[in-house]
Amino acid sequence: MSDLKDILYRSLKGIKGYFKAELKLAALTFILLCIGFYIIGIDFWGIKALGIAIVDVIPVLGSGIIMIPWALIHFFMGNTTIAWQLGLVYIVINVVRQIAEPFVTGREIGVRPLYTFISTIVCMLIFGPLGALIGAGVAIVIKAVYDVKMVRNSDPSEWE
């Protein structure tokens, strides 16, 4: 039973780290959006950046659920300059986030970025978009079980 408690403790610690990583990534997105919107000259740039950064926490959809339609609406209304600028801001925040995410998440949850990525992809294949939400959680639980198993196997008192 002690192993189960240890696994649960490590899993909850990892999940807490995952949410902490998501908050850091949302803050990074917010900063990049503020800079981009300010340069473009978007009205109420801070409020709009905050709203999009909050939505960016949603896996798979993220900021694209707002930025892409916003750019397309401007494009079809004939405001091609603002449309391209919004598209460029979206590309920049996505590239930066894709580079930063494995490092930030991996550091916070204690799982290598590659394992988190593989777990997320496998869960997405099995569960669809919901898999993006549970992928990191699965990686955290597997790591917790592995760590408990390694500690148990390396305990000299159990070698007899």
JSON list of C-alpha atoms in Angstrom, two decimals:
[
{"chain": "A", "resi": 1, "resn": "MET", "atom": "CA", "xyz": [0.00, 0.00, 0.00]},
{"chain": "A", "resi": 2, "resn": "SER", "atom": "CA", "xyz": [2.94, 2.28, 0.64]},
{"chain": "A", "resi": 3, "resn": "ASP", "atom": "CA", "xyz": [3.91, 2.00, -3.03]},
{"chain": "A", "resi": 4, "resn": "LEU", "atom": "CA", "xyz": [0.44, 3.10, -4.10]},
{"chain": "A", "resi": 5, "resn": "LYS", "atom": "CA", "xyz": [0.62, 6.15, -1.81]},
{"chain": "A", "resi": 6, "resn": "ASP", "atom": "CA", "xyz": [4.06, 6.99, -3.17]},
{"chain": "A", "resi": 7, "resn": "ILE", "atom": "CA", "xyz": [2.82, 6.67, -6.76]},
{"chain": "A", "resi": 8, "resn": "LEU", "atom": "CA", "xyz": [-0.18, 8.88, -5.98]},
{"chain": "A", "resi": 9, "resn": "TYR", "atom": "CA", "xyz": [2.03, 11.47, -4.26]},
{"chain": "A", "resi": 10, "resn": "ARG", "atom": "CA", "xyz": [4.49, 11.57, -7.17]},
{"chain": "A", "resi": 11, "resn": "SER", "atom": "CA", "xyz": [1.65, 11.73, -9.71]},
{"chain": "A", "resi": 12, "resn": "LEU", "atom": "CA", "xyz": [-0.06, 14.62, -7.94]},
{"chain": "A", "resi": 13, "resn": "LYS", "atom": "CA", "xyz": [3.28, 16.42, -7.67]},
{"chain": "A", "resi": 14, "resn": "GLY", "atom": "CA", "xyz": [3.80, 15.94, -11.41]},
{"chain": "A", "resi": 15, "resn": "ILE", "atom": "CA", "xyz": [0.30, 17.15, -12.26]},
{"chain": "A", "resi": 16, "resn": "LYS", "atom": "CA", "xyz": [0.88, 20.24, -10.11]},
{"chain": "A", "resi": 17, "resn": "GLY", "atom": "CA", "xyz": [4.09, 20.80, -12.06]},
{"chain": "A", "resi": 18, "resn": "TYR", "atom": "CA", "xyz": [2.21, 20.44, -15.34]},
{"chain": "A", "resi": 19, "resn": "PHE", "atom": "CA", "xyz": [-0.24, 23.19, -14.38]},
{"chain": "A", "resi": 20, "resn": "LYS", "atom": "CA", "xyz": [2.66, 25.35, -13.24]},
{"chain": "A", "resi": 21, "resn": "ALA", "atom": "CA", "xyz": [4.31, 24.82, -16.63]},
{"chain": "A", "resi": 22, "resn": "GLU", "atom": "CA", "xyz": [1.08, 25.75, -18.44]},
{"chain": "A", "resi": 23, "resn": "LEU", "atom": "CA", "xyz": [0.88, 28.98, -16.45]},
{"chain": "A", "resi": 24, "resn": "LYS", "atom": "CA", "xyz": [4.47, 29.84, -17.38]},
{"chain": "A", "resi": 25, "resn": "LEU", "atom": "CA", "xyz": [3.75, 29.14, -21.05]},
{"chain": "A", "resi": 26, "resn": "ALA", "atom": "CA", "xyz": [0.57, 31.24, -20.91]},
{"chain": "A", "resi": 27, "resn": "ALA", "atom": "CA", "xyz": [2.60, 34.09, -19.39]},
{"chain": "A", "resi": 28, "resn": "LEU", "atom": "CA", "xyz": [5.14, 33.76, -22.21]},
{"chain": "A", "resi": 29, "resn": "THR", "atom": "CA", "xyz": [2.30, 33.83, -24.76]},
{"chain": "A", "resi": 30, "resn": "PHE", "atom": "CA", "xyz": [0.81, 36.89, -23.04]},
{"chain": "A", "resi": 31, "resn": "ILE", "atom": "CA", "xyz": [4.12, 38.77, -23.20]},
{"chain": "A", "resi": 32, "resn": "LEU", "atom": "CA", "xyz": [4.65, 37.92, -26.87]},
{"chain": "A", "resi": 33, "resn": "LEU", "atom": "CA", "xyz": [1.08, 38.89, -27.74]},
{"chain": "A", "resi": 34, "resn": "CYS", "atom": "CA", "xyz": [1.40, 42.20, -25.88]},
{"chain": "A", "resi": 35, "resn": "ILE", "atom": "CA", "xyz": [4.56, 43.05, -27.80]},
{"chain": "A", "resi": 36, "resn": "GLY", "atom": "CA", "xyz": [3.06, 42.00, -31.13]},
{"chain": "A", "resi": 37, "resn": "PHE", "atom": "CA", "xyz": [-0.28, 43.75, -30.61]},
{"chain": "A", "resi": 38, "resn": "TYR", "atom": "CA", "xyz": [1.43, 46.93, -29.41]},
{"chain": "A", "resi": 39, "resn": "ILE", "atom": "CA", "xyz": [3.69, 47.00, -32.48]},
{"chain": "A", "resi": 40, "resn": "ILE", "atom": "CA", "xyz": [0.74, 46.37, -34.81]},
{"chain": "A", "resi": 41, "resn": "GLY", "atom": "CA", "xyz": [-1.34, 49.03, -33.08]},
{"chain": "A", "resi": 42, "resn": "ILE", "atom": "CA", "xyz": [-4.23, 46.87, -31.86]},
{"chain": "A", "resi": 43, "resn": "ASP", "atom": "CA", "xyz": [-6.66, 48.72, -29.58]},
{"chain": "A", "resi": 44, "resn": "PHE", "atom": "CA", "xyz": [-6.82, 47.39, -26.00]},
{"chain": "A", "resi": 45, "resn": "TRP", "atom": "CA", "xyz": [-3.81, 45.19, -26.78]},
{"chain": "A", "resi": 46, "resn": "GLY", "atom": "CA", "xyz": [-3.25, 44.12, -23.17]},
{"chain": "A", "resi": 47, "resn": "ILE", "atom": "CA", "xyz": [-6.80, 42.95, -22.57]},
{"chain": "A", "resi": 48, "resn": "LYS", "atom": "CA", "xyz": [-6.94, 41.11, -25.90]},
{"chain": "A", "resi": 49, "resn": "ALA", "atom": "CA", "xyz": [-3.54, 39.52, -25.24]},
{"chain": "A", "resi": 50, "resn": "LEU", "atom": "CA", "xyz": [-4.71, 38.37, -21.80]},
{"chain": "A", "resi": 51, "resn": "GLY", "atom": "CA", "xyz": [-7.86, 36.78, -23.21]},
{"chain": "A", "resi": 52, "resn": "ILE", "atom": "CA", "xyz": [-5.95, 34.94, -25.92]},
{"chain": "A", "resi": 53, "resn": "ALA", "atom": "CA", "xyz": [-3.26, 33.81, -23.45]},
{"chain": "A", "resi": 54, "resn": "ILE", "atom": "CA", "xyz": [-5.96, 32.29, -21.24]},
{"chain": "A", "resi": 55, "resn": "VAL", "atom": "CA", "xyz": [-7.47, 30.46, -24.22]},
{"chain": "A", "resi": 56, "resn": "ASP", "atom": "CA", "xyz": [-3.96, 29.34, -25.23]},
{"chain": "A", "resi": 57, "resn": "VAL", "atom": "CA", "xyz": [-3.93, 26.95, -22.26]},
{"chain": "A", "resi": 58, "resn": "ILE", "atom": "CA", "xyz": [-6.42, 24.72, -24.15]},
{"chain": "A", "resi": 59, "resn": "PRO", "atom": "CA", "xyz": [-4.34, 21.95, -25.76]},
{"chain": "A", "resi": 60, "resn": "VAL", "atom": "CA", "xyz": [-4.46, 21.52, -29.54]},
{"chain": "A", "resi": 61, "resn": "LEU", "atom": "CA", "xyz": [-6.75, 24.53, -30.14]},
{"chain": "A", "resi": 62, "resn": "GLY", "atom": "CA", "xyz": [-4.91, 27.14, -28.12]},
{"chain": "A", "resi": 63, "resn": "SER", "atom": "CA", "xyz": [-4.55, 30.68, -29.38]},
{"chain": "A", "resi": 64, "resn": "GLY", "atom": "CA", "xyz": [-5.32, 29.61, -32.94]},
{"chain": "A", "resi": 65, "resn": "ILE", "atom": "CA", "xyz": [-9.01, 29.33, -32.12]},
{"chain": "A", "resi": 66, "resn": "ILE", "atom": "CA", "xyz": [-9.05, 33.15, -31.85]},
{"chain": "A", "resi": 67, "resn": "MET", "atom": "CA", "xyz": [-6.07, 34.32, -33.90]},
{"chain": "A", "resi": 68, "resn": "ILE", "atom": "CA", "xyz": [-6.83, 32.42, -37.12]},
{"chain": "A", "resi": 69, "resn": "PRO", "atom": "CA", "xyz": [-10.47, 33.51, -37.48]},
{"chain": "A", "resi": 70, "resn": "TRP", "atom": "CA", "xyz": [-9.50, 37.06, -36.48]},
{"chain": "A", "resi": 71, "resn": "ALA", "atom": "CA", "xyz": [-6.85, 37.22, -39.22]},
{"chain": "A", "resi": 72, "resn": "LEU", "atom": "CA", "xyz": [-9.20, 35.61, -41.77]},
{"chain": "A", "resi": 73, "resn": "ILE", "atom": "CA", "xyz": [-11.99, 38.08, -41.02]},
{"chain": "A", "resi": 74, "resn": "HIS", "atom": "CA", "xyz": [-9.60, 40.99, -41.60]},
{"chain": "A", "resi": 75, "resn": "PHE", "atom": "CA", "xyz": [-8.32, 39.34, -44.77]},
{"chain": "A", "resi": 76, "resn": "PHE", "atom": "CA", "xyz": [-11.79, 38.87, -46.25]},
{"chain": "A", "resi": 77, "resn": "MET", "atom": "CA", "xyz": [-12.78, 42.41, -45.23]},
{"chain": "A", "resi": 78, "resn": "GLY", "atom": "CA", "xyz": [-9.87, 43.71, -47.30]},
{"chain": "A", "resi": 79, "resn": "ASN", "atom": "CA", "xyz": [-7.63, 44.60, -44.36]},
{"chain": "A", "resi": 80, "resn": "THR", "atom": "CA", "xyz": [-4.83, 42.43, -45.69]},
{"chain": "A", "resi": 81, "resn": "THR", "atom": "CA", "xyz": [-2.04, 44.26, -43.86]},
{"chain": "A", "resi": 82, "resn": "ILE", "atom": "CA", "xyz": [-3.54, 43.67, -40.41]},
{"chain": "A", "resi": 83, "resn": "ALA", "atom": "CA", "xyz": [-4.44, 40.11, -41.43]},
{"chain": "A", "resi": 84, "resn": "TRP", "atom": "CA", "xyz": [-0.83, 39.31, -42.33]},
{"chain": "A", "resi": 85, "resn": "GLN", "atom": "CA", "xyz": [0.43, 41.01, -39.18]},
{"chain": "A", "resi": 86, "resn": "LEU", "atom": "CA", "xyz": [-1.93, 38.97, -36.99]},
{"chain": "A", "resi": 87, "resn": "GLY", "atom": "CA", "xyz": [-0.86, 35.84, -38.86]},
{"chain": "A", "resi": 88, "resn": "LEU", "atom": "CA", "xyz": [2.79, 36.67, -38.25]},
{"chain": "A", "resi": 89, "resn": "VAL", "atom": "CA", "xyz": [2.18, 37.26, -34.52]},
{"chain": "A", "resi": 90, "resn": "TYR", "atom": "CA", "xyz": [0.38, 33.90, -34.38]},
{"chain": "A", "resi": 91, "resn": "ILE", "atom": "CA", "xyz": [3.26, 32.13, -36.11]},
{"chain": "A", "resi": 92, "resn": "VAL", "atom": "CA", "xyz": [5.83, 33.73, -33.80]},
{"chain": "A", "resi": 93, "resn": "ILE", "atom": "CA", "xyz": [3.98, 32.78, -30.61]},
{"chain": "A", "resi": 94, "resn": "ASN", "atom": "CA", "xyz": [3.47, 29.23, -31.88]},
{"chain": "A", "resi": 95, "resn": "VAL", "atom": "CA", "xyz": [7.12, 28.75, -32.84]},
{"chain": "A", "resi": 96, "resn": "VAL", "atom": "CA", "xyz": [8.37, 30.15, -29.54]},
{"chain": "A", "resi": 97, "resn": "ARG", "atom": "CA", "xyz": [5.84, 28.08, -27.58]},
{"chain": "A", "resi": 98, "resn": "GLN", "atom": "CA", "xyz": [6.72, 24.88, -29.47]},
{"chain": "A", "resi": 99, "resn": "ILE", "atom": "CA", "xyz": [10.38, 25.42, -28.66]},
{"chain": "A", "resi": 100, "resn": "ALA", "atom": "CA", "xyz": [9.81, 26.38, -25.00]},
{"chain": "A", "resi": 101, "resn": "GLU", "atom": "CA", "xyz": [7.05, 23.89, -24.14]},
{"chain": "A", "resi": 102, "resn": "PRO", "atom": "CA", "xyz": [9.07, 20.65, -23.94]},
{"chain": "A", "resi": 103, "resn": "PHE", "atom": "CA", "xyz": [11.73, 22.29, -21.79]},
{"chain": "A", "resi": 104, "resn": "VAL", "atom": "CA", "xyz": [9.36, 24.09, -19.42]},
{"chain": "A", "resi": 105, "resn": "THR", "atom": "CA", "xyz": [6.98, 21.16, -19.08]},
{"chain": "A", "resi": 106, "resn": "GLY", "atom": "CA", "xyz": [9.76, 18.59, -18.75]},
{"chain": "A", "resi": 107, "resn": "ARG", "atom": "CA", "xyz": [11.49, 20.61, -16.04]},
{"chain": "A", "resi": 108, "resn": "GLU", "atom": "CA", "xyz": [8.28, 21.13, -14.06]},
{"chain": "A", "resi": 109, "resn": "ILE", "atom": "CA", "xyz": [6.93, 17.56, -14.21]},
{"chain": "A", "resi": 110, "resn": "GLY", "atom": "CA", "xyz": [10.27, 15.75, -14.12]},
{"chain": "A", "resi": 111, "resn": "VAL", "atom": "CA", "xyz": [9.64, 13.81, -17.35]},
{"chain": "A", "resi": 112, "resn": "ARG", "atom": "CA", "xyz": [11.89, 14.09, -20.37]},
{"chain": "A", "resi": 113, "resn": "PRO", "atom": "CA", "xyz": [10.29, 16.19, -23.13]},
{"chain": "A", "resi": 114, "resn": "LEU", "atom": "CA", "xyz": [10.48, 13.32, -25.64]},
{"chain": "A", "resi": 115, "resn": "TYR", "atom": "CA", "xyz": [8.52, 10.99, -23.33]},
{"chain": "A", "resi": 116, "resn": "THR", "atom": "CA", "xyz": [5.87, 13.62, -22.72]},
{"chain": "A", "resi": 117, "resn": "PHE", "atom": "CA", "xyz": [5.59, 14.21, -26.47]},
{"chain": "A", "resi": 118, "resn": "ILE", "atom": "CA", "xyz": [5.30, 10.48, -27.26]},
{"chain": "A", "resi": 119, "resn": "SER", "atom": "CA", "xyz": [2.72, 9.98, -24.52]},
{"chain": "A", "resi": 120, "resn": "THR", "atom": "CA", "xyz": [0.65, 12.89, -25.82]},
{"chain": "A", "resi": 121, "resn": "ILE", "atom": "CA", "xyz": [0.78, 11.62, -29.42]},
{"chain": "A", "resi": 122, "resn": "VAL", "atom": "CA", "xyz": [-0.20, 8.07, -28.41]},
{"chain": "A", "resi": 123, "resn": "CYS", "atom": "CA", "xyz": [-3.05, 9.36, -26.23]},
{"chain": "A", "resi": 124, "resn": "MET", "atom": "CA", "xyz": [-4.26, 11.59, -29.07]},
{"chain": "A", "resi": 125, "resn": "LEU", "atom": "CA", "xyz": [-4.29, 8.61, -31.42]},
{"chain": "A", "resi": 126, "resn": "ILE", "atom": "CA", "xyz": [-6.29, 6.58, -28.91]},
{"chain": "A", "resi": 127, "resn": "PHE", "atom": "CA", "xyz": [-8.60, 9.24, -27.44]},
{"chain": "A", "resi": 128, "resn": "GLY", "atom": "CA", "xyz": [-8.61, 11.95, -30.11]},
{"chain": "A", "resi": 129, "resn": "PRO", "atom": "CA", "xyz": [-8.41, 15.59, -29.00]},
{"chain": "A", "resi": 130, "resn": "LEU", "atom": "CA", "xyz": [-9.06, 14.54, -25.39]},
{"chain": "A", "resi": 131, "resn": "GLY", "atom": "CA", "xyz": [-5.74, 12.69, -25.57]},
{"chain": "A", "resi": 132, "resn": "ALA", "atom": "CA", "xyz": [-3.93, 16.02, -25.68]},
{"chain": "A", "resi": 133, "resn": "LEU", "atom": "CA", "xyz": [-5.25, 16.72, -22.20]},
{"chain": "A", "resi": 134, "resn": "ILE", "atom": "CA", "xyz": [-4.40, 13.36, -20.69]},
{"chain": "A", "resi": 135, "resn": "GLY", "atom": "CA", "xyz": [-1.10, 12.68, -22.50]},
{"chain": "A", "resi": 136, "resn": "ALA", "atom": "CA", "xyz": [1.08, 14.53, -20.00]},
{"chain": "A", "resi": 137, "resn": "GLY", "atom": "CA", "xyz": [-0.89, 12.98, -17.13]},
{"chain": "A", "resi": 138, "resn": "VAL", "atom": "CA", "xyz": [-0.21, 9.49, -18.45]},
{"chain": "A", "resi": 139, "resn": "ALA", "atom": "CA", "xyz": [3.50, 10.30, -18.75]},
{"chain": "A", "resi": 140, "resn": "ILE", "atom": "CA", "xyz": [3.50, 11.59, -15.15]},
{"chain": "A", "resi": 141, "resn": "VAL", "atom": "CA", "xyz": [1.83, 8.44, -13.79]},
{"chain": "A", "resi": 142, "resn": "ILE", "atom": "CA", "xyz": [4.15, 6.13, -15.77]},
{"chain": "A", "resi": 143, "resn": "LYS", "atom": "CA", "xyz": [7.17, 8.06, -14.44]},
{"chain": "A", "resi": 144, "resn": "ALA", "atom": "CA", "xyz": [5.83, 7.83, -10.87]},
{"chain": "A", "resi": 145, "resn": "VAL", "atom": "CA", "xyz": [5.33, 4.05, -11.17]},
{"chain": "A", "resi": 146, "resn": "TYR", "atom": "CA", "xyz": [8.80, 3.68, -12.69]},
{"chain": "A", "resi": 147, "resn": "ASP", "atom": "CA", "xyz": [10.43, 5.77, -9.94]},
{"chain": "A", "resi": 148, "resn": "VAL", "atom": "CA", "xyz": [8.69, 3.83, -7.16]},
{"chain": "A", "resi": 149, "resn": "LYS", "atom": "CA", "xyz": [9.65, 0.54, -8.80]},
{"chain": "A", "resi": 150, "resn": "MET", "atom": "CA", "xyz": [13.30, 1.67, -9.11]},
{"chain": "A", "resi": 151, "resn": "VAL", "atom": "CA", "xyz": [13.44, 2.80, -5.47]},
{"chain": "A", "resi": 152, "resn": "ARG", "atom": "CA", "xyz": [11.89, -0.49, -4.37]},
{"chain": "A", "resi": 153, "resn": "ASN", "atom": "CA", "xyz": [14.30, -2.58, -6.46]},
{"chain": "A", "resi": 154, "resn": "SER", "atom": "CA", "xyz": [17.33, -0.66, -5.19]},
{"chain": "A", "resi": 155, "resn": "ASP", "atom": "CA", "xyz": [16.35, -1.09, -1.51]},
{"chain": "A", "resi": 156, "resn": "PRO", "atom": "CA", "xyz": [18.94, -3.50, 0.00]},
{"chain": "A", "resi": 157, "resn": "SER", "atom": "CA", "xyz": [16.49, -4.64, 2.69]},
{"chain": "A", "resi": 158, "resn": "GLU", "atom": "CA", "xyz": [14.35, -6.31, 0.00]},
{"chain": "A", "resi": 159, "resn": "TRP", "atom": "CA", "xyz": [17.21, -8.25, -1.63]},
{"chain": "A", "resi": 160, "resn": "GLU", "atom": "CA", "xyz": [16.86, -11.21, 0.71]}
]
